[in-house]
Amino acid sequence: MTDNVAPRYICFLCKRKFASAALLTKHKQLSELHRRNLTKQEEENQQRKEELRQAVAAVKRQLQEIEVSLSKLEVADEGLLGQRTSLEMKCRQAMTEYGQVQERLEVSRHQQLCERQSGEGSPPWSLNGAHETTVGRLLMSAGAASWQGNKEVQEDRFLTDVELQAPGGQRIVGVIVFDGHSGSLCVDIMMDWLPRNLQKCLAAKPNLTEEHLKNAVTEACVLTDDEFLTKAREKEALDGTTMILCLLWPEDVGRAQGKSRCRLLVANLGDSRAVICRQQGQHLGSFRLSEDHKPGRPDEQQRIEGNGGVVDMQGVWRVFTPGPATFGGRSLLWGLAVSRAFGDLLMKEPQRYGCTNCSGALVSAMPEITTCGLNVSEDRFLVLACDGIWDVLSDEEAISVCSEHKTADLAAHALVRRAFELGSDDNLTAVVVAWSAEEKADAEKKPRLD
């Protein structure tokens, strides 16, 4: 191809060529043909997805029947064992295609979102993300993936490029996963306000110590929640979001000795989770760095009931107002499946809205914080993910899925897709963080998980 050949601007969906990028964009935004073709493509993908979902369910029922038959036999039947093997393969194939179809839907949805947002700034959420940076003598790589999944709206968000400066000039880097609920107002605001307040609260400390950093994170969470609740009162908004946050910073002792040593802080509000992968001899182990904030957790239930709230099992453990509240001109008996979160005005101030039996907040914005040293020779990578992932995957299974991939971005994508294939109906978001010593990373270009 010669240099003077004009570039082609093609809408492959409509099989049309255009003379410029501007005309192609105009076609995608305004063309009735393009809109009809998008609708047709979406309908075809949704139909195929439903066929696959039913096929997976049917095969699983057959497998269950075979397992029941095998359990009744004293000696295993070779025929039944062969059927089981065949059905397991058929199930895996259908689940793989189920994930492939959903991936096409996710890409199409995001492309349409970007086209609608053209000229109006970045879309509110991304399908994926990647960021590389250094912290102390470590090279850190963060990869993210996020799917809307089977929900009507996408309320998950993530950040892979949080950077803070401590009073002494040290760089602190981090990642965050947010899982919004009851609307996107809170989660979108947190994407901007929380990093800003983290820096503000950290800058107010005399120096960088672990205790000062923990205090700064707690203060930033409470401050950001207070600021959002002011806006929520004005708008009468019920929106809220959970958060899982990870920060890494250099450990002074290790730096002085010329070692690649860092500390890690995890702050949690809600039911997203952080799990670290550690090498244990010839095996990989999973170690949880956060505990889910569910209303049925004994200490959370005690706090909620002590403030006048009700904790009840309705499918899952939920926290409820003790009676109807008057909010936005409506009478509501409101409940949530998490006991800590940003926002959730009605759960933070139930007395204001008619729940006179309440003596305090039923949902808290006080984060639980864990810190630990990072041992590069043993600690392989960190997974932060929303509850849609953990609903269908154990900590060990998530680590296993990620460890099959070389880089953080590929691991995050595989984890989200695997959770969807296993039947999660929630929004799905995962961030994977990997690291390596700078001298090792120079040769490999980026930290690897394998």
PDB file of N, CA and C in Angstrom, residues 269-310:
ATOM      1  N   LEU A 269     -15.555  -0.945  52.135  1.00  0.00           N
ATOM      2  CA  LEU A 269     -16.911  -0.537  52.514  1.00  0.00           C
ATOM      3  C   LEU A 269     -17.872  -1.393  51.696  1.00  0.00           C
ATOM      4  N   GLY A 270     -18.501  -2.391  52.299  1.00  0.00           N
ATOM      5  CA  GLY A 270     -19.478  -3.176  51.564  1.00  0.00           C
ATOM      6  C   GLY A 270     -19.039  -4.596  51.296  1.00  0.00           C
ATOM      7  N   ASP A 271     -19.514  -5.152  50.167  1.00  0.00           N
ATOM      8  CA  ASP A 271     -19.295  -6.571  49.903  1.00  0.00           C
ATOM      9  C   ASP A 271     -18.423  -6.849  48.689  1.00  0.00           C
ATOM     10  N   SER A 272     -17.674  -5.846  48.205  1.00  0.00           N
ATOM     11  CA  SER A 272     -16.591  -6.151  47.278  1.00  0.00           C
ATOM     12  C   SER A 272     -15.456  -6.748  48.116  1.00  0.00           C
ATOM     13  N   ARG A 273     -14.433  -7.288  47.468  1.00  0.00           N
ATOM     14  CA  ARG A 273     -13.449  -8.063  48.231  1.00  0.00           C
ATOM     15  C   ARG A 273     -12.062  -7.951  47.615  1.00  0.00           C
ATOM     16  N   ALA A 274     -11.042  -8.034  48.482  1.00  0.00           N
ATOM     17  CA  ALA A 274      -9.640  -8.067  48.052  1.00  0.00           C
ATOM     18  C   ALA A 274      -9.022  -9.389  48.488  1.00  0.00           C
ATOM     19  N   VAL A 275      -8.386 -10.080  47.542  1.00  0.00           N
ATOM     20  CA  VAL A 275      -7.749 -11.370  47.807  1.00  0.00           C
ATOM     21  C   VAL A 275      -6.356 -11.352  47.193  1.00  0.00           C
ATOM     22  N   ILE A 276      -5.347 -11.725  47.974  1.00  0.00           N
ATOM     23  CA  ILE A 276      -3.980 -11.761  47.481  1.00  0.00           C
ATOM     24  C   ILE A 276      -3.572 -13.206  47.206  1.00  0.00           C
ATOM     25  N   CYS A 277      -2.777 -13.406  46.155  1.00  0.00           N
ATOM     26  CA  CYS A 277      -2.266 -14.724  45.800  1.00  0.00           C
ATOM     27  C   CYS A 277      -0.832 -14.837  46.308  1.00  0.00           C
ATOM     28  N   ARG A 278      -0.562 -15.887  47.079  1.00  0.00           N
ATOM     29  CA  ARG A 278       0.774 -16.119  47.621  1.00  0.00           C
ATOM     30  C   ARG A 278       1.288 -17.487  47.209  1.00  0.00           C
ATOM     31  N   GLN A 279       2.559 -17.525  46.883  1.00  0.00           N
ATOM     32  CA  GLN A 279       3.212 -18.785  46.576  1.00  0.00           C
ATOM     33  C   GLN A 279       3.472 -19.538  47.870  1.00  0.00           C
ATOM     34  N   GLN A 280       3.021 -20.797  47.931  1.00  0.00           N
ATOM     35  CA  GLN A 280       3.253 -21.659  49.086  1.00  0.00           C
ATOM     36  C   GLN A 280       3.899 -22.947  48.603  1.00  0.00           C
ATOM     37  N   GLY A 281       5.224 -22.921  48.553  1.00  0.00           N
ATOM     38  CA  GLY A 281       5.921 -24.065  47.995  1.00  0.00           C
ATOM     39  C   GLY A 281       5.602 -24.196  46.519  1.00  0.00           C
ATOM     40  N   GLN A 282       5.053 -25.347  46.130  1.00  0.00           N
ATOM     41  CA  GLN A 282       4.690 -25.584  44.730  1.00  0.00           C
ATOM     42  C   GLN A 282       3.258 -25.159  44.419  1.00  0.00           C
ATOM     43  N   HIS A 283       2.561 -24.610  45.413  1.00  0.00           N
ATOM     44  CA  HIS A 283       1.145 -24.284  45.231  1.00  0.00           C
ATOM     45  C   HIS A 283       0.890 -22.794  45.435  1.00  0.00           C
ATOM     46  N   LEU A 284      -0.241 -22.339  44.878  1.00  0.00           N
ATOM     47  CA  LEU A 284      -0.686 -20.966  45.075  1.00  0.00           C
ATOM     48  C   LEU A 284      -1.794 -20.949  46.115  1.00  0.00           C
ATOM     49  N   GLY A 285      -1.690 -20.032  47.064  1.00  0.00           N
ATOM     50  CA  GLY A 285      -2.712 -19.905  48.091  1.00  0.00           C
ATOM     51  C   GLY A 285      -3.437 -18.576  47.978  1.00  0.00           C
ATOM     52  N   SER A 286      -4.673 -18.536  48.413  1.00  0.00           N
ATOM     53  CA  SER A 286      -5.463 -17.289  48.418  1.00  0.00           C
ATOM     54  C   SER A 286      -5.630 -16.828  49.859  1.00  0.00           C
ATOM     55  N   PHE A 287      -5.417 -15.524  50.071  1.00  0.00           N
ATOM     56  CA  PHE A 287      -5.540 -14.945  51.400  1.00  0.00           C
ATOM     57  C   PHE A 287      -6.402 -13.687  51.317  1.00  0.00           C
ATOM     58  N   ARG A 288      -7.502 -13.698  52.048  1.00  0.00           N
ATOM     59  CA  ARG A 288      -8.452 -12.594  52.000  1.00  0.00           C
ATOM     60  C   ARG A 288      -7.928 -11.406  52.812  1.00  0.00           C
ATOM     61  N   LEU A 289      -7.945 -10.216  52.200  1.00  0.00           N
ATOM     62  CA  LEU A 289      -7.484  -9.001  52.869  1.00  0.00           C
ATOM     63  C   LEU A 289      -8.629  -8.084  53.270  1.00  0.00           C
ATOM     64  N   SER A 290      -9.854  -8.533  53.057  1.00  0.00           N
ATOM     65  CA  SER A 290     -11.030  -7.770  53.492  1.00  0.00           C
ATOM     66  C   SER A 290     -12.123  -8.748  53.892  1.00  0.00           C
ATOM     67  N   GLU A 291     -13.024  -8.281  54.721  1.00  0.00           N
ATOM     68  CA  GLU A 291     -14.174  -9.087  55.132  1.00  0.00           C
ATOM     69  C   GLU A 291     -15.447  -8.389  54.657  1.00  0.00           C
ATOM     70  N   ASP A 292     -16.340  -9.142  54.020  1.00  0.00           N
ATOM     71  CA  ASP A 292     -17.569  -8.563  53.468  1.00  0.00           C
ATOM     72  C   ASP A 292     -18.427  -7.952  54.565  1.00  0.00           C
ATOM     73  N   HIS A 293     -19.001  -6.807  54.262  1.00  0.00           N
ATOM     74  CA  HIS A 293     -19.918  -6.154  55.191  1.00  0.00           C
ATOM     75  C   HIS A 293     -21.355  -6.536  54.838  1.00  0.00           C
ATOM     76  N   LYS A 294     -21.781  -7.664  55.361  1.00  0.00           N
ATOM     77  CA  LYS A 294     -23.137  -8.160  55.177  1.00  0.00           C
ATOM     78  C   LYS A 294     -23.931  -7.894  56.453  1.00  0.00           C
ATOM     79  N   PRO A 295     -25.213  -7.565  56.328  1.00  0.00           N
ATOM     80  CA  PRO A 295     -26.012  -7.295  57.531  1.00  0.00           C
ATOM     81  C   PRO A 295     -26.082  -8.464  58.501  1.00  0.00           C
ATOM     82  N   GLY A 296     -25.921  -9.699  58.008  1.00  0.00           N
ATOM     83  CA  GLY A 296     -25.994 -10.861  58.883  1.00  0.00           C
ATOM     84  C   GLY A 296     -24.705 -11.155  59.623  1.00  0.00           C
ATOM     85  N   ARG A 297     -23.629 -10.431  59.328  1.00  0.00           N
ATOM     86  CA  ARG A 297     -22.385 -10.619  60.084  1.00  0.00           C
ATOM     87  C   ARG A 297     -22.647 -10.205  61.524  1.00  0.00           C
ATOM     88  N   PRO A 298     -22.302 -11.029  62.504  1.00  0.00           N
ATOM     89  CA  PRO A 298     -22.732 -10.773  63.889  1.00  0.00           C
ATOM     90  C   PRO A 298     -22.448  -9.363  64.406  1.00  0.00           C
ATOM     91  N   ASP A 299     -21.235  -8.839  64.179  1.00  0.00           N
ATOM     92  CA  ASP A 299     -20.931  -7.501  64.694  1.00  0.00           C
ATOM     93  C   ASP A 299     -21.714  -6.422  63.951  1.00  0.00           C
ATOM     94  N   GLU A 300     -21.941  -6.625  62.640  1.00  0.00           N
ATOM     95  CA  GLU A 300     -22.723  -5.661  61.875  1.00  0.00           C
ATOM     96  C   GLU A 300     -24.190  -5.694  62.302  1.00  0.00           C
ATOM     97  N   GLN A 301     -24.727  -6.892  62.512  1.00  0.00           N
ATOM     98  CA  GLN A 301     -26.114  -7.021  62.958  1.00  0.00           C
ATOM     99  C   GLN A 301     -26.315  -6.357  64.315  1.00  0.00           C
ATOM    100  N   GLN A 302     -25.355  -6.539  65.208  1.00  0.00           N
ATOM    101  CA  GLN A 302     -25.464  -5.924  66.534  1.00  0.00           C
ATOM    102  C   GLN A 302     -25.502  -4.402  66.430  1.00  0.00           C
ATOM    103  N   ARG A 303     -24.647  -3.834  65.578  1.00  0.00           N
ATOM    104  CA  ARG A 303     -24.631  -2.375  65.409  1.00  0.00           C
ATOM    105  C   ARG A 303     -25.944  -1.875  64.821  1.00  0.00           C
ATOM    106  N   ILE A 304     -26.429  -2.575  63.792  1.00  0.00           N
ATOM    107  CA  ILE A 304     -27.665  -2.151  63.118  1.00  0.00           C
ATOM    108  C   ILE A 304     -28.855  -2.199  64.075  1.00  0.00           C
ATOM    109  N   GLU A 305     -29.008  -3.332  64.764  1.00  0.00           N
ATOM    110  CA  GLU A 305     -30.138  -3.478  65.678  1.00  0.00           C
ATOM    111  C   GLU A 305     -30.016  -2.536  66.869  1.00  0.00           C
ATOM    112  N   GLY A 306     -28.782  -2.228  67.285  1.00  0.00           N
ATOM    113  CA  GLY A 306     -28.574  -1.277  68.363  1.00  0.00           C
ATOM    114  C   GLY A 306     -29.021   0.125  67.999  1.00  0.00           C
ATOM    115  N   ASN A 307     -29.035   0.433  66.687  1.00  0.00           N
ATOM    116  CA  ASN A 307     -29.496   1.745  66.212  1.00  0.00           C
ATOM    117  C   ASN A 307     -30.960   1.733  65.776  1.00  0.00           C
ATOM    118  N   GLY A 308     -31.635   0.617  66.021  1.00  0.00           N
ATOM    119  CA  GLY A 308     -33.068   0.564  65.727  1.00  0.00           C
ATOM    120  C   GLY A 308     -33.432  -0.055  64.407  1.00  0.00           C
ATOM    121  N   GLY A 309     -32.446  -0.561  63.663  1.00  0.00           N
ATOM    122  CA  GLY A 309     -32.746  -1.180  62.378  1.00  0.00           C
ATOM    123  C   GLY A 309     -33.173  -2.629  62.520  1.00  0.00           C
ATOM    124  N   VAL A 310     -33.572  -3.228  61.392  1.00  0.00           N
ATOM    125  CA  VAL A 310     -34.021  -4.621  61.358  1.00  0.00           C
ATOM    126  C   VAL A 310     -33.134  -5.384  60.381  1.00  0.00           C
TER     127      VAL A 310
END
